[in-house]
PDB file of C-alpha atoms in Angstrom:
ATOM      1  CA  UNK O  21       0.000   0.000   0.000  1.00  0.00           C
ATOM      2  CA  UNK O  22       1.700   3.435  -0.962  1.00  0.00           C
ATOM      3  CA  UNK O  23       2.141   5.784   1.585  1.00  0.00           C
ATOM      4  CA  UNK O  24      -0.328   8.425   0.172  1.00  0.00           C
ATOM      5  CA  UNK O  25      -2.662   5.664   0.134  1.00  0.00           C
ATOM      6  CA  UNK O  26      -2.168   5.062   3.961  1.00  0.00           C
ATOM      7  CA  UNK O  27      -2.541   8.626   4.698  1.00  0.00           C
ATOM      8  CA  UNK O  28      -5.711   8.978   2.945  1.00  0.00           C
ATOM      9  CA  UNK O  29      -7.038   6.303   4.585  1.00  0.00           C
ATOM     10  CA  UNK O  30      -5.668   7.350   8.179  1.00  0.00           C
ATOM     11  CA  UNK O  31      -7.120  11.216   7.468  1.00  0.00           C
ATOM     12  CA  UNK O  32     -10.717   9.629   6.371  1.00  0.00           C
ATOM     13  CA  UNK O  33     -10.974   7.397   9.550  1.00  0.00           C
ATOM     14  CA  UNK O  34      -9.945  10.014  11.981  1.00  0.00           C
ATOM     15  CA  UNK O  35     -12.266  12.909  10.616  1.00  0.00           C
ATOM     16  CA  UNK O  36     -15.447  11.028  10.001  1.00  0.00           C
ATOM     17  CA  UNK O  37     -17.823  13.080   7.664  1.00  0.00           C
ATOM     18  CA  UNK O  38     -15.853  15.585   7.121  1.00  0.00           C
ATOM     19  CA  UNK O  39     -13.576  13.921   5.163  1.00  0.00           C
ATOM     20  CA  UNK O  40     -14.487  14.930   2.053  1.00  0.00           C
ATOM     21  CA  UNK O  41     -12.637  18.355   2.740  1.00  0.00           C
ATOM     22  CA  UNK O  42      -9.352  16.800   4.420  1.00  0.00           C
ATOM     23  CA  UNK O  43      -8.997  14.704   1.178  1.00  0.00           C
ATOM     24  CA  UNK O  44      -9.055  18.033  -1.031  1.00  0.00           C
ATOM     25  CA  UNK O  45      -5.714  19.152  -0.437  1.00  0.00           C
ATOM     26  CA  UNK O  46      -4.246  15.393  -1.346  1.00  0.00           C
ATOM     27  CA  UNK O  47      -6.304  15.362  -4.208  1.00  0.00           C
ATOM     28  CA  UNK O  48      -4.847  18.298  -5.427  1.00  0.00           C
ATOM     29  CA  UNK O  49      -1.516  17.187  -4.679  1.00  0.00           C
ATOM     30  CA  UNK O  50      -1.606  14.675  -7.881  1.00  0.00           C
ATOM     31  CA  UNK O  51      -1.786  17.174 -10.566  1.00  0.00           C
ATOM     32  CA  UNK O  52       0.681  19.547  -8.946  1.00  0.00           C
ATOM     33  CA  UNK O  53       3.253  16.400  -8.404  1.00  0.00           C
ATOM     34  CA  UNK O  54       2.433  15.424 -12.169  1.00  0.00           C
ATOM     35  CA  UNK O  55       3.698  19.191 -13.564  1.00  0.00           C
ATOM     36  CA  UNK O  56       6.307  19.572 -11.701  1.00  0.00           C
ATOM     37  CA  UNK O  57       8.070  16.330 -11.605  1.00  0.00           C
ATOM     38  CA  UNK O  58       7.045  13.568 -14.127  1.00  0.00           C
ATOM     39  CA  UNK O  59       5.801  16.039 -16.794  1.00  0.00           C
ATOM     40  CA  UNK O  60       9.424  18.090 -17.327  1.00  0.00           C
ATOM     41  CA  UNK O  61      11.119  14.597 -17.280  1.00  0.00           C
ATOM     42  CA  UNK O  62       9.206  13.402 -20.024  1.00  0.00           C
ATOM     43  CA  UNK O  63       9.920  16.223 -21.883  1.00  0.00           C
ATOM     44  CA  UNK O  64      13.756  15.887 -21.420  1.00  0.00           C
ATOM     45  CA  UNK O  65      13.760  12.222 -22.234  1.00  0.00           C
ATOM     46  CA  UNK O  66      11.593  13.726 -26.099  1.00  0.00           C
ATOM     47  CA  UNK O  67      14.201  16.044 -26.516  1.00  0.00           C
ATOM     48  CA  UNK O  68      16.827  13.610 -25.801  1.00  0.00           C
ATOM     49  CA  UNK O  69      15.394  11.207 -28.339  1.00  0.00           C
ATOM     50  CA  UNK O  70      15.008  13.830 -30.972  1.00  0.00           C
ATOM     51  CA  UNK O  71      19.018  14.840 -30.710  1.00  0.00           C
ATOM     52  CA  UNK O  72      20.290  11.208 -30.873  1.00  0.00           C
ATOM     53  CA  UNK O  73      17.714  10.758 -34.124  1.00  0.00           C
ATOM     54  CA  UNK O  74      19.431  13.871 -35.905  1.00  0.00           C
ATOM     55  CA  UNK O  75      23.319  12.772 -35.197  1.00  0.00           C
ATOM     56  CA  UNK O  76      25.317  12.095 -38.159  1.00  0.00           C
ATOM     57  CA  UNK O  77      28.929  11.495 -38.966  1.00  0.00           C
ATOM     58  CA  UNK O  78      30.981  14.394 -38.023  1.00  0.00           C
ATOM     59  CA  UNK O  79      29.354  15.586 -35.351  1.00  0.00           C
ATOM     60  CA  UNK O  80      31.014  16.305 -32.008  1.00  0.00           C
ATOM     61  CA  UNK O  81      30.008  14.409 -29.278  1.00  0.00           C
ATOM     62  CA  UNK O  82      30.279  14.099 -25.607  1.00  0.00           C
ATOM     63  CA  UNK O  83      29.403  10.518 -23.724  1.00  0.00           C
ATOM     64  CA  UNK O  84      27.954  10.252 -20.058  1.00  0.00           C
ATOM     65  CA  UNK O  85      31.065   8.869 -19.299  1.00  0.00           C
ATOM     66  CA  UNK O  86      33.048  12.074 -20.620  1.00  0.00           C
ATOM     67  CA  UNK O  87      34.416  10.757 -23.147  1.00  0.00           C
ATOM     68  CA  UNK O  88      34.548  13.450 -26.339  1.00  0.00           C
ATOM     69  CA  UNK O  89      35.201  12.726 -30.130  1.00  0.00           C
ATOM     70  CA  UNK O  90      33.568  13.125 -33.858  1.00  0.00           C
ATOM     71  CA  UNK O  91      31.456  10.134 -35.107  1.00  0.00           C
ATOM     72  CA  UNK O  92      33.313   8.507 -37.595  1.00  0.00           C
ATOM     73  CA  UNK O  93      30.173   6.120 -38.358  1.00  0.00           C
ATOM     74  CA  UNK O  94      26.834   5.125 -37.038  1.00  0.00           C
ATOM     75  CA  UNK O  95      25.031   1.700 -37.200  1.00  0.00           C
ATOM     76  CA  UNK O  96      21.450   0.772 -35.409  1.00  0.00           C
ATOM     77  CA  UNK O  97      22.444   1.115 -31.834  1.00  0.00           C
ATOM     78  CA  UNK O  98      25.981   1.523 -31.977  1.00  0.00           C
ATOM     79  CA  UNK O  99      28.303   4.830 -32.940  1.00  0.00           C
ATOM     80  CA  UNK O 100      32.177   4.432 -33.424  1.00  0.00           C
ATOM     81  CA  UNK O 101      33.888   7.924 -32.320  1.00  0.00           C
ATOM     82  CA  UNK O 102      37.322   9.151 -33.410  1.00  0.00           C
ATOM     83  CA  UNK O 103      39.054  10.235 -30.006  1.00  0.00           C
ATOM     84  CA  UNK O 104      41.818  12.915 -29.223  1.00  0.00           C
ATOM     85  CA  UNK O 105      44.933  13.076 -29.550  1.00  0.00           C
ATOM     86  CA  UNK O 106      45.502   9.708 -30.978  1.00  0.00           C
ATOM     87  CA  UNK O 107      42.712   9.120 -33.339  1.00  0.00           C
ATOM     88  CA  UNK O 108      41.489   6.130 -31.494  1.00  0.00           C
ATOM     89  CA  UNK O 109      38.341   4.898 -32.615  1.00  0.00           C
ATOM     90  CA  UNK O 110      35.842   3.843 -29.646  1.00  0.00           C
ATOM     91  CA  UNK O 111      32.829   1.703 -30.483  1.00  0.00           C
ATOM     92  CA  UNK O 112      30.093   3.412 -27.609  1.00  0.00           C
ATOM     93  CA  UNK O 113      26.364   2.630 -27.259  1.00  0.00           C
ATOM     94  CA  UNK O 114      23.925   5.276 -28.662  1.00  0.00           C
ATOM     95  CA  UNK O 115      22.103   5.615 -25.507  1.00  0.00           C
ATOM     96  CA  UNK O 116      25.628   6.545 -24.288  1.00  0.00           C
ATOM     97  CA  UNK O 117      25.717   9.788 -25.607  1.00  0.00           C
ATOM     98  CA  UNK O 118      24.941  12.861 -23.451  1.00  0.00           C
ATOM     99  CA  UNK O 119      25.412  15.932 -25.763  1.00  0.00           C
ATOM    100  CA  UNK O 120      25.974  16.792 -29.529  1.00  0.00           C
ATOM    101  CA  UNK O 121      27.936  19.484 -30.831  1.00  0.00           C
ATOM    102  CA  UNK O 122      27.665  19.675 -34.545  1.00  0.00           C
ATOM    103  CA  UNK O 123      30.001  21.314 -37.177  1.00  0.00           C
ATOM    104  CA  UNK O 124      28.189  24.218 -37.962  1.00  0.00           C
ATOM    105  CA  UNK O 125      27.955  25.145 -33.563  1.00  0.00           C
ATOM    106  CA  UNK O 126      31.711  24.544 -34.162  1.00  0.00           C
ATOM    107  CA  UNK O 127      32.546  27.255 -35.749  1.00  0.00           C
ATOM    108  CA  UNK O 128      30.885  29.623 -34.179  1.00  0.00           C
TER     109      UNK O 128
END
């Protein structure tokens, strides 16, 4: 039983009748937990999605390891990066990458 559960069901026993009004405030809690918490991590996990759909060879990328280089190629789950100052080529999961810095943000 969740704990917002329990309390909900400790608030109605104790106050009887007037329960109805107790309850309000914990109703209301849903929506505001919904907007502030799951509703901005869903949106960060689209956007995340929509930069590892638009990658392409030559872009500059950073891994949530650290790790920085340029994509030399990509395959279906798998991206093989060209790292400093040796040219070693890493084979790193997709899902691995953090950030994206493309040619044209370069050279700016």
């Amino acid at each position: 039983m969740s704990v917002t559960t329990s309390f909900a069901l400790l608030v109605a026993a104790s106050t009887g009748a007037g329960s109805g009004i107790t309850m309000l405030p914990l109703l209301l809690l849903i929506p505001v937990m919904y907007f502030v918490m799951i509703r901005p991590q869903q949106k960060r996990q689209k956007q995340w999605q929509q930069m590892l759909g638009s990658i392409k060879t030559g872009d500059r990328v950073t891994t949530s390891g650290g790790i920085r280089g340029i994509i030399m190629s990509i395959k279906d789950d798998v991206i093989i990066i060209r790292v400093a100052p040796d040219n070693i080529k890493m084979e790193v999961a997709k899902s691995a990458i953090a950030s994206v810095t493309t040619q044209e943000d370069s050279g700016s």
